[in-house]
């Protein structure tokens, strides 16, 4: 139910400035008042026009409450049966709080945007205790875009098209030249324990959308307090590991954030996109009405009609024409005056019908009039009333002239060139060459910001009419900027794979010219990485970037050439602060079940998304190439031991091409073994810790050295017929090793376990689950089907030879770290006069064996240790028959031949978690013993 004034006007809330006391005014009185002055004390209001300065713009109405409701301003429960609600964004408030409200209505949010930046939404899902940033309603009961991948925006599916393009500015697009970064505020979805940075009182709530949070540094404040903070953002506790946005420059006008952030999972069309979505009823106002109300389908233009995207409103069967138009504008979050709009009936034959609501013949001095007659359709289109002249706003862009916008009056004969001349005159730039400036039309869409340079001879008035005819909402989201034409050519990096190796640079250009049918002067090859999957990096000019990418996509679809396109960016490494050490994050989304993908989303929000890389999209090389000019950076690898070895292997091969040739690496364990992570105190696995705390631990970690080993696998002869036969010898290959190399029973068990996991991956997605349930079962099964026999191999350590079968039955392997087989202590902690205490940086490998399956089970259970054989830095193993081999957890069957193990050159730098950040061990005694040995034996 709704209570209105005797005159039928809706109540609107306004204030002269953010610091002044607001007042309630009717729409009619608000139009007669002069626009309030600007408020320079608030950095957020600087981008608003003078007309909207300090005006939240809510359309407040008194409502009767039917369920428990909380105030969006003070977050307290509203006692009694009466509340005050905004008809547009459902903002709810006490009567006593109305005069203190500073929160802006969703329809006015585009006025706060200084630099339009589009969002990058995830797939729809169900999420509890989250609220839509557009309509302020809870997401729990309906599907929603989870949120933007780079900020904390949450929206319903049907609200996504109304989301404001106010995402984080993660890079510069060539028009910006700022040395400092300002806070970027996002409202709501704060926990109830959040405190205001200004008044130190609670500013969060789990019941309503309230409070403000900076997307970069994370500080929180009330909506009435945040403008008191200094505008500069220091990035908080993560300032030393964040890549500042002003250090990244990326010019890609036709690419959305999916391409800019190298997001693989959204390259396919998402469900719930604008092309497939059909708007749904919104809130109580648009719910199923009683018999005294009528449901209407409202389209906002020709484009919505073609897509069959409409909004549903319900109005009284006998209502004023102005009220019906107002309800239609509210449904599309359009804050304009309803007198400038009219409703046109939708017919199947033509859209240019003359049956309008609000036409002069139907309005009888503002008396109620039934708009629902017989034969009148229930589908309507919002149209803007034709005028002879209009006033448009022109924003000065990055000319740094200290004004928000310039108002220019145009008529049907006004062309873009004349508008540009008037703007320069009002800006005091009439002496400048007019040809050096152009007008740019910017569509501030929530999913993509589109820029279009307007031709000088185009009619400006016709341009506005075409936009409004397509969509009146699109006109609200469209801005016009005046910008200075620059002669500089901006280049973008495009990483391409699948081309032949070891060719001169000019040959690559010839291949591209032949395959893509483009001239060689449009593309320049800057860097080649021959050892990493035939990957080739090329620089394209900005104007040819879109065309070249389209050609590559066509070639990939026709399979003429294997290509993999990854858009990288240019770093202004000279702008990085001296004390800053940006963190390069690699995440394997396939590790740890779905935890890898969740971490990928979390790190993109906490850090700059340009420093977070998905290993499923091109591997580690795009990240290293992006950071190749940064003088000092660190690495965080989120994955298992195999993922860590993969990243470290790529680092070894391209180390000489990096400005920081020795970056230290930290580990977030997501695999099943995670032995290296245990030694470096990062734990046995990820169990849902706060990603923010993980980043703080990485920032406070200490550098240690670790040996890196090279293993040469040389199969010298083929094997005859048999169950384990190999038709022909494999070519020699080199593998890098960090943890251990297992030969014999250890590798055979790992191979069986690996094959079982490939067949049923859902049963092996937890390290603890594998250790407690599946590993003992596999040990028992392996012991029952195992027939005792000695693997035929010989080993040579420097000049001393060993005949392995004469010493004991089975060889476990060569270990570089003290954790083996998911935390087992294979070497043992007992002192031995024959061998020195092992360290991860001592330049030696430890050779350990076991006597059989029972012995291995005892080692896994922490009851015994292995048999110590030798220590050394060079090993040659001769295989006399096929034998299982595993390196850092990756098993296979190795044919007869030679295995040569030697040091890989310089030691690598790793990051070890500091003791004060290490949590108490709650696992088994085996994990506790391995961790204690790591603390005492790891090198510094």
PDB file of C-alpha atoms in Angstrom, residues 280-528:
ATOM      1  CA  UNK A 280      11.526 -10.391 -14.505  1.00  0.00           C
ATOM      2  CA  UNK A 281       9.235  -8.619 -12.047  1.00  0.00           C
ATOM      3  CA  UNK A 282      11.115  -6.549  -9.527  1.00  0.00           C
ATOM      4  CA  UNK A 283      10.019  -6.140  -5.934  1.00  0.00           C
ATOM      5  CA  UNK A 284       6.635  -5.599  -4.321  1.00  0.00           C
ATOM      6  CA  UNK A 285       5.724  -2.704  -6.601  1.00  0.00           C
ATOM      7  CA  UNK A 286       5.970  -4.974  -9.657  1.00  0.00           C
ATOM      8  CA  UNK A 287       4.542  -8.123  -8.076  1.00  0.00           C
ATOM      9  CA  UNK A 288       1.228  -9.664  -8.978  1.00  0.00           C
ATOM     10  CA  UNK A 289      -1.358  -6.949  -8.270  1.00  0.00           C
ATOM     11  CA  UNK A 290      -4.893  -7.231  -7.022  1.00  0.00           C
ATOM     12  CA  UNK A 291      -7.964  -6.757  -9.182  1.00  0.00           C
ATOM     13  CA  UNK A 292      -7.703  -2.977  -8.958  1.00  0.00           C
ATOM     14  CA  UNK A 293      -4.343  -2.934 -10.744  1.00  0.00           C
ATOM     15  CA  UNK A 294      -3.172  -3.694 -14.237  1.00  0.00           C
ATOM     16  CA  UNK A 295       0.087  -5.325 -15.385  1.00  0.00           C
ATOM     17  CA  UNK A 296       1.997  -3.664 -18.232  1.00  0.00           C
ATOM     18  CA  UNK A 297       5.023  -4.762 -20.228  1.00  0.00           C
ATOM     19  CA  UNK A 298       7.366  -1.850 -20.794  1.00  0.00           C
ATOM     20  CA  UNK A 299      10.100  -1.670 -23.451  1.00  0.00           C
ATOM     21  CA  UNK A 300      12.680   1.108 -23.413  1.00  0.00           C
ATOM     22  CA  UNK A 301      13.304   1.236 -27.177  1.00  0.00           C
ATOM     23  CA  UNK A 302      13.568  -0.598 -30.459  1.00  0.00           C
ATOM     24  CA  UNK A 303      16.486  -2.706 -29.319  1.00  0.00           C
ATOM     25  CA  UNK A 304      14.520  -4.064 -26.351  1.00  0.00           C
ATOM     26  CA  UNK A 305      11.611  -4.872 -28.654  1.00  0.00           C
ATOM     27  CA  UNK A 306      13.852  -6.858 -30.997  1.00  0.00           C
ATOM     28  CA  UNK A 307      15.385  -8.761 -28.068  1.00  0.00           C
ATOM     29  CA  UNK A 308      12.003  -9.145 -26.334  1.00  0.00           C
ATOM     30  CA  UNK A 309      13.466  -7.682 -23.146  1.00  0.00           C
ATOM     31  CA  UNK A 310      10.874  -5.888 -21.101  1.00  0.00           C
ATOM     32  CA  UNK A 311      10.178  -4.788 -17.555  1.00  0.00           C
ATOM     33  CA  UNK A 312       6.882  -5.429 -15.798  1.00  0.00           C
ATOM     34  CA  UNK A 313       5.059  -2.733 -13.837  1.00  0.00           C
ATOM     35  CA  UNK A 314       1.713  -2.707 -12.071  1.00  0.00           C
ATOM     36  CA  UNK A 315      -0.362   0.459 -11.805  1.00  0.00           C
ATOM     37  CA  UNK A 316      -3.947   1.202 -10.728  1.00  0.00           C
ATOM     38  CA  UNK A 317      -6.544   0.714 -13.422  1.00  0.00           C
ATOM     39  CA  UNK A 318      -7.552   4.334 -12.959  1.00  0.00           C
ATOM     40  CA  UNK A 319      -4.413   6.410 -12.642  1.00  0.00           C
ATOM     41  CA  UNK A 320      -2.930   9.619 -13.881  1.00  0.00           C
ATOM     42  CA  UNK A 321      -0.980   9.436 -17.104  1.00  0.00           C
ATOM     43  CA  UNK A 322       1.990  11.011 -15.379  1.00  0.00           C
ATOM     44  CA  UNK A 323       1.975   8.277 -12.745  1.00  0.00           C
ATOM     45  CA  UNK A 324       2.096   5.552 -15.392  1.00  0.00           C
ATOM     46  CA  UNK A 325       5.053   7.198 -17.135  1.00  0.00           C
ATOM     47  CA  UNK A 326       6.790   7.669 -13.801  1.00  0.00           C
ATOM     48  CA  UNK A 327       6.379   3.979 -12.997  1.00  0.00           C
ATOM     49  CA  UNK A 328       7.841   3.045 -16.394  1.00  0.00           C
ATOM     50  CA  UNK A 329      10.844   5.323 -15.877  1.00  0.00           C
ATOM     51  CA  UNK A 330      11.412   3.914 -12.378  1.00  0.00           C
ATOM     52  CA  UNK A 331      11.459   0.395 -13.808  1.00  0.00           C
ATOM     53  CA  UNK A 332      14.389   1.414 -16.014  1.00  0.00           C
ATOM     54  CA  UNK A 333      16.135   3.553 -13.366  1.00  0.00           C
ATOM     55  CA  UNK A 334      15.721   6.740 -15.394  1.00  0.00           C
ATOM     56  CA  UNK A 335      15.789   9.819 -13.108  1.00  0.00           C
ATOM     57  CA  UNK A 336      14.543  12.304 -15.723  1.00  0.00           C
ATOM     58  CA  UNK A 337      11.319  14.281 -15.533  1.00  0.00           C
ATOM     59  CA  UNK A 338       8.326  12.278 -16.709  1.00  0.00           C
ATOM     60  CA  UNK A 339       7.054  15.288 -18.696  1.00  0.00           C
ATOM     61  CA  UNK A 340       9.829  14.695 -21.245  1.00  0.00           C
ATOM     62  CA  UNK A 341       8.654  11.151 -21.978  1.00  0.00           C
ATOM     63  CA  UNK A 342       5.590   9.422 -23.317  1.00  0.00           C
ATOM     64  CA  UNK A 343       4.391   5.824 -23.745  1.00  0.00           C
ATOM     65  CA  UNK A 344       3.713   4.446 -27.208  1.00  0.00           C
ATOM     66  CA  UNK A 345       1.628   1.358 -27.808  1.00  0.00           C
ATOM     67  CA  UNK A 346       3.477  -1.597 -29.247  1.00  0.00           C
ATOM     68  CA  UNK A 347       1.905  -3.071 -32.369  1.00  0.00           C
ATOM     69  CA  UNK A 348       3.094  -5.928 -34.487  1.00  0.00           C
ATOM     70  CA  UNK A 349       2.900  -3.967 -37.708  1.00  0.00           C
ATOM     71  CA  UNK A 350       4.678  -0.690 -36.920  1.00  0.00           C
ATOM     72  CA  UNK A 351       6.378   0.980 -34.003  1.00  0.00           C
ATOM     73  CA  UNK A 352       5.393   4.486 -35.120  1.00  0.00           C
ATOM     74  CA  UNK A 353       1.876   4.359 -33.744  1.00  0.00           C
ATOM     75  CA  UNK A 354       0.187   7.586 -32.720  1.00  0.00           C
ATOM     76  CA  UNK A 355      -1.578   6.093 -29.690  1.00  0.00           C
ATOM     77  CA  UNK A 356       0.424   7.747 -26.952  1.00  0.00           C
ATOM     78  CA  UNK A 357      -0.084   8.094 -23.272  1.00  0.00           C
ATOM     79  CA  UNK A 358       0.549  11.707 -22.252  1.00  0.00           C
ATOM     80  CA  UNK A 359      -0.529  13.061 -25.638  1.00  0.00           C
ATOM     81  CA  UNK A 360      -2.220  16.428 -25.366  1.00  0.00           C
ATOM     82  CA  UNK A 361      -5.690  15.173 -26.236  1.00  0.00           C
ATOM     83  CA  UNK A 362      -5.796  12.673 -23.340  1.00  0.00           C
ATOM     84  CA  UNK A 363      -4.762  14.929 -20.490  1.00  0.00           C
ATOM     85  CA  UNK A 364      -7.620  16.824 -18.895  1.00  0.00           C
ATOM     86  CA  UNK A 365      -6.054  19.288 -16.462  1.00  0.00           C
ATOM     87  CA  UNK A 366      -4.258  16.551 -14.557  1.00  0.00           C
ATOM     88  CA  UNK A 367      -7.432  14.652 -13.596  1.00  0.00           C
ATOM     89  CA  UNK A 368      -7.279  10.888 -13.202  1.00  0.00           C
ATOM     90  CA  UNK A 369      -7.744   9.186 -16.522  1.00  0.00           C
ATOM     91  CA  UNK A 370      -8.092   5.495 -17.318  1.00  0.00           C
ATOM     92  CA  UNK A 371      -5.344   4.546 -19.685  1.00  0.00           C
ATOM     93  CA  UNK A 372      -6.702   1.025 -20.130  1.00  0.00           C
ATOM     94  CA  UNK A 373      -9.368   0.921 -22.746  1.00  0.00           C
ATOM     95  CA  UNK A 374     -10.704  -1.953 -24.715  1.00  0.00           C
ATOM     96  CA  UNK A 375      -8.437  -3.062 -27.603  1.00  0.00           C
ATOM     97  CA  UNK A 376      -5.465  -1.188 -26.066  1.00  0.00           C
ATOM     98  CA  UNK A 377      -2.460  -3.575 -25.844  1.00  0.00           C
ATOM     99  CA  UNK A 378      -0.614  -4.252 -22.612  1.00  0.00           C
ATOM    100  CA  UNK A 379       2.857  -3.690 -24.157  1.00  0.00           C
ATOM    101  CA  UNK A 380       4.273  -0.179 -24.369  1.00  0.00           C
ATOM    102  CA  UNK A 381       7.467   1.531 -25.471  1.00  0.00           C
ATOM    103  CA  UNK A 382       8.999   4.525 -23.691  1.00  0.00           C
ATOM    104  CA  UNK A 383       9.662   7.378 -26.115  1.00  0.00           C
ATOM    105  CA  UNK A 384      11.303  10.747 -25.658  1.00  0.00           C
ATOM    106  CA  UNK A 385       9.160  13.683 -26.726  1.00  0.00           C
ATOM    107  CA  UNK A 386      10.398  15.483 -29.798  1.00  0.00           C
ATOM    108  CA  UNK A 387      11.895  18.921 -29.215  1.00  0.00           C
ATOM    109  CA  UNK A 388      13.381  21.634 -31.405  1.00  0.00           C
ATOM    110  CA  UNK A 389      16.461  22.065 -29.198  1.00  0.00           C
ATOM    111  CA  UNK A 390      18.236  20.296 -26.362  1.00  0.00           C
ATOM    112  CA  UNK A 391      21.005  20.869 -23.854  1.00  0.00           C
ATOM    113  CA  UNK A 392      23.764  18.262 -23.752  1.00  0.00           C
ATOM    114  CA  UNK A 393      26.709  17.821 -21.406  1.00  0.00           C
ATOM    115  CA  UNK A 394      30.253  17.648 -22.744  1.00  0.00           C
ATOM    116  CA  UNK A 395      32.921  16.328 -20.370  1.00  0.00           C
ATOM    117  CA  UNK A 396      36.467  17.678 -20.761  1.00  0.00           C
ATOM    118  CA  UNK A 397      38.035  14.250 -20.300  1.00  0.00           C
ATOM    119  CA  UNK A 398      41.648  14.482 -19.178  1.00  0.00           C
ATOM    120  CA  UNK A 399      42.223  18.122 -20.091  1.00  0.00           C
ATOM    121  CA  UNK A 400      42.498  18.869 -16.334  1.00  0.00           C
ATOM    122  CA  UNK A 401      40.489  22.083 -16.472  1.00  0.00           C
ATOM    123  CA  UNK A 402      38.781  21.708 -13.100  1.00  0.00           C
ATOM    124  CA  UNK A 403      35.180  21.478 -14.337  1.00  0.00           C
ATOM    125  CA  UNK A 404      32.897  18.459 -14.415  1.00  0.00           C
ATOM    126  CA  UNK A 405      31.155  19.219 -17.712  1.00  0.00           C
ATOM    127  CA  UNK A 406      30.083  21.975 -20.083  1.00  0.00           C
ATOM    128  CA  UNK A 407      26.405  22.468 -21.017  1.00  0.00           C
ATOM    129  CA  UNK A 408      25.845  23.205 -24.716  1.00  0.00           C
ATOM    130  CA  UNK A 409      22.543  24.018 -26.413  1.00  0.00           C
ATOM    131  CA  UNK A 410      22.059  22.350 -29.781  1.00  0.00           C
ATOM    132  CA  UNK A 411      19.359  22.348 -32.442  1.00  0.00           C
ATOM    133  CA  UNK A 412      18.567  20.251 -35.498  1.00  0.00           C
ATOM    134  CA  UNK A 413      21.287  21.961 -37.562  1.00  0.00           C
ATOM    135  CA  UNK A 414      24.117  21.627 -35.007  1.00  0.00           C
ATOM    136  CA  UNK A 415      27.018  19.495 -36.207  1.00  0.00           C
ATOM    137  CA  UNK A 416      29.822  17.965 -34.170  1.00  0.00           C
ATOM    138  CA  UNK A 417      32.352  20.506 -35.400  1.00  0.00           C
ATOM    139  CA  UNK A 418      30.226  23.429 -34.221  1.00  0.00           C
ATOM    140  CA  UNK A 419      29.665  21.791 -30.836  1.00  0.00           C
ATOM    141  CA  UNK A 420      33.422  21.290 -30.440  1.00  0.00           C
ATOM    142  CA  UNK A 421      34.000  24.978 -31.199  1.00  0.00           C
ATOM    143  CA  UNK A 422      31.467  26.095 -28.567  1.00  0.00           C
ATOM    144  CA  UNK A 423      32.995  23.811 -25.952  1.00  0.00           C
ATOM    145  CA  UNK A 424      36.501  25.159 -26.572  1.00  0.00           C
ATOM    146  CA  UNK A 425      35.185  28.700 -26.255  1.00  0.00           C
ATOM    147  CA  UNK A 426      33.570  27.999 -22.886  1.00  0.00           C
ATOM    148  CA  UNK A 427      36.733  26.249 -21.695  1.00  0.00           C
ATOM    149  CA  UNK A 428      38.849  29.236 -22.667  1.00  0.00           C
ATOM    150  CA  UNK A 429      40.658  27.232 -25.335  1.00  0.00           C
ATOM    151  CA  UNK A 430      39.439  29.174 -28.370  1.00  0.00           C
ATOM    152  CA  UNK A 431      43.039  29.860 -29.447  1.00  0.00           C
ATOM    153  CA  UNK A 432      43.706  26.145 -29.789  1.00  0.00           C
ATOM    154  CA  UNK A 433      43.501  24.487 -33.169  1.00  0.00           C
ATOM    155  CA  UNK A 434      40.025  23.020 -33.426  1.00  0.00           C
ATOM    156  CA  UNK A 435      41.249  20.152 -35.606  1.00  0.00           C
ATOM    157  CA  UNK A 436      43.369  18.983 -32.676  1.00  0.00           C
ATOM    158  CA  UNK A 437      40.227  18.025 -30.735  1.00  0.00           C
ATOM    159  CA  UNK A 438      37.404  15.582 -31.350  1.00  0.00           C
ATOM    160  CA  UNK A 439      34.220  14.491 -29.633  1.00  0.00           C
ATOM    161  CA  UNK A 440      34.065  10.951 -28.306  1.00  0.00           C
ATOM    162  CA  UNK A 441      30.817   9.150 -27.524  1.00  0.00           C
ATOM    163  CA  UNK A 442      31.244   6.786 -24.559  1.00  0.00           C
ATOM    164  CA  UNK A 443      28.597   4.197 -23.760  1.00  0.00           C
ATOM    165  CA  UNK A 444      29.044   3.389 -20.062  1.00  0.00           C
ATOM    166  CA  UNK A 445      27.615  -0.111 -20.162  1.00  0.00           C
ATOM    167  CA  UNK A 446      27.956  -2.275 -17.097  1.00  0.00           C
ATOM    168  CA  UNK A 447      29.567  -5.104 -19.089  1.00  0.00           C
ATOM    169  CA  UNK A 448      31.554  -3.110 -21.639  1.00  0.00           C
ATOM    170  CA  UNK A 449      32.500   0.534 -22.172  1.00  0.00           C
ATOM    171  CA  UNK A 450      32.412   1.440 -25.856  1.00  0.00           C
ATOM    172  CA  UNK A 451      34.142   4.486 -27.334  1.00  0.00           C
ATOM    173  CA  UNK A 452      33.191   6.020 -30.685  1.00  0.00           C
ATOM    174  CA  UNK A 453      34.855   9.059 -32.276  1.00  0.00           C
ATOM    175  CA  UNK A 454      32.139  11.205 -33.864  1.00  0.00           C
ATOM    176  CA  UNK A 455      32.702  12.555 -37.416  1.00  0.00           C
ATOM    177  CA  UNK A 456      33.041  16.321 -37.608  1.00  0.00           C
ATOM    178  CA  UNK A 457      30.113  16.747 -40.042  1.00  0.00           C
ATOM    179  CA  UNK A 458      27.636  14.512 -38.200  1.00  0.00           C
ATOM    180  CA  UNK A 459      24.410  16.108 -36.935  1.00  0.00           C
ATOM    181  CA  UNK A 460      24.524  16.032 -33.140  1.00  0.00           C
ATOM    182  CA  UNK A 461      20.753  16.325 -32.759  1.00  0.00           C
ATOM    183  CA  UNK A 462      20.109  13.324 -34.997  1.00  0.00           C
ATOM    184  CA  UNK A 463      22.716  11.360 -33.071  1.00  0.00           C
ATOM    185  CA  UNK A 464      20.792  11.879 -29.827  1.00  0.00           C
ATOM    186  CA  UNK A 465      17.491  10.934 -31.451  1.00  0.00           C
ATOM    187  CA  UNK A 466      18.933   7.690 -32.804  1.00  0.00           C
ATOM    188  CA  UNK A 467      20.303   6.748 -29.378  1.00  0.00           C
ATOM    189  CA  UNK A 468      16.992   7.421 -27.639  1.00  0.00           C
ATOM    190  CA  UNK A 469      15.062   5.528 -30.281  1.00  0.00           C
ATOM    191  CA  UNK A 470      17.298   2.530 -29.741  1.00  0.00           C
ATOM    192  CA  UNK A 471      17.059   2.765 -25.944  1.00  0.00           C
ATOM    193  CA  UNK A 472      16.163   5.627 -23.647  1.00  0.00           C
ATOM    194  CA  UNK A 473      18.181   3.917 -20.929  1.00  0.00           C
ATOM    195  CA  UNK A 474      21.188   3.911 -23.246  1.00  0.00           C
ATOM    196  CA  UNK A 475      20.945   7.678 -23.458  1.00  0.00           C
ATOM    197  CA  UNK A 476      21.327   7.857 -19.673  1.00  0.00           C
ATOM    198  CA  UNK A 477      24.441   5.693 -19.947  1.00  0.00           C
ATOM    199  CA  UNK A 478      25.976   7.737 -22.784  1.00  0.00           C
ATOM    200  CA  UNK A 479      28.454  10.554 -22.288  1.00  0.00           C
ATOM    201  CA  UNK A 480      30.248  12.855 -24.679  1.00  0.00           C
ATOM    202  CA  UNK A 481      33.889  13.765 -24.072  1.00  0.00           C
ATOM    203  CA  UNK A 482      36.083  16.290 -25.801  1.00  0.00           C
ATOM    204  CA  UNK A 483      39.605  14.945 -26.164  1.00  0.00           C
ATOM    205  CA  UNK A 484      42.809  16.095 -27.725  1.00  0.00           C
ATOM    206  CA  UNK A 485      44.023  14.094 -30.681  1.00  0.00           C
ATOM    207  CA  UNK A 486      47.411  12.524 -29.958  1.00  0.00           C
ATOM    208  CA  UNK A 487      49.855  11.429 -32.623  1.00  0.00           C
ATOM    209  CA  UNK A 488      51.509   8.798 -30.464  1.00  0.00           C
ATOM    210  CA  UNK A 489      50.996   5.186 -31.496  1.00  0.00           C
ATOM    211  CA  UNK A 490      50.216   2.791 -28.683  1.00  0.00           C
ATOM    212  CA  UNK A 491      51.257  -0.830 -28.997  1.00  0.00           C
ATOM    213  CA  UNK A 492      49.750  -3.906 -27.423  1.00  0.00           C
ATOM    214  CA  UNK A 493      51.358  -7.270 -26.772  1.00  0.00           C
ATOM    215  CA  UNK A 494      49.761 -10.336 -28.274  1.00  0.00           C
ATOM    216  CA  UNK A 495      51.173 -13.719 -27.275  1.00  0.00           C
ATOM    217  CA  UNK A 496      50.766 -16.366 -29.968  1.00  0.00           C
ATOM    218  CA  UNK A 497      51.687 -20.040 -29.802  1.00  0.00           C
ATOM    219  CA  UNK A 498      51.900 -22.852 -32.319  1.00  0.00           C
ATOM    220  CA  UNK A 499      54.436 -21.388 -34.757  1.00  0.00           C
ATOM    221  CA  UNK A 500      57.621 -23.245 -35.809  1.00  0.00           C
ATOM    222  CA  UNK A 501      60.693 -22.970 -33.609  1.00  0.00           C
ATOM    223  CA  UNK A 502      64.217 -21.698 -34.216  1.00  0.00           C
ATOM    224  CA  UNK A 503      63.452 -19.398 -37.131  1.00  0.00           C
ATOM    225  CA  UNK A 504      64.819 -15.878 -37.731  1.00  0.00           C
ATOM    226  CA  UNK A 505      62.511 -13.051 -36.771  1.00  0.00           C
ATOM    227  CA  UNK A 506      61.908 -12.082 -40.388  1.00  0.00           C
ATOM    228  CA  UNK A 507      60.748 -15.612 -41.135  1.00  0.00           C
ATOM    229  CA  UNK A 508      58.024 -15.305 -38.512  1.00  0.00           C
ATOM    230  CA  UNK A 509      56.848 -12.097 -40.153  1.00  0.00           C
ATOM    231  CA  UNK A 510      56.710 -13.879 -43.521  1.00  0.00           C
ATOM    232  CA  UNK A 511      54.667 -16.706 -42.000  1.00  0.00           C
ATOM    233  CA  UNK A 512      52.204 -14.235 -40.528  1.00  0.00           C
ATOM    234  CA  UNK A 513      51.946 -12.390 -43.820  1.00  0.00           C
ATOM    235  CA  UNK A 514      51.260 -15.629 -45.666  1.00  0.00           C
ATOM    236  CA  UNK A 515      48.820 -17.070 -43.140  1.00  0.00           C
ATOM    237  CA  UNK A 516      46.981 -13.888 -42.135  1.00  0.00           C
ATOM    238  CA  UNK A 517      47.200 -12.025 -45.451  1.00  0.00           C
ATOM    239  CA  UNK A 518      48.422  -8.858 -43.769  1.00  0.00           C
ATOM    240  CA  UNK A 519      51.393  -6.673 -44.541  1.00  0.00           C
ATOM    241  CA  UNK A 520      54.574  -7.253 -42.580  1.00  0.00           C
ATOM    242  CA  UNK A 521      54.804  -3.578 -41.589  1.00  0.00           C
ATOM    243  CA  UNK A 522      51.671  -3.991 -39.473  1.00  0.00           C
ATOM    244  CA  UNK A 523      53.256  -6.521 -37.138  1.00  0.00           C
ATOM    245  CA  UNK A 524      56.635  -6.643 -35.437  1.00  0.00           C
ATOM    246  CA  UNK A 525      58.051  -9.678 -33.637  1.00  0.00           C
ATOM    247  CA  UNK A 526      59.664  -8.592 -30.393  1.00  0.00           C
ATOM    248  CA  UNK A 527      60.510 -11.750 -28.456  1.00  0.00           C
ATOM    249  CA  UNK A 528      60.583 -15.494 -29.056  1.00  0.00           C
TER     250      UNK A 528
END
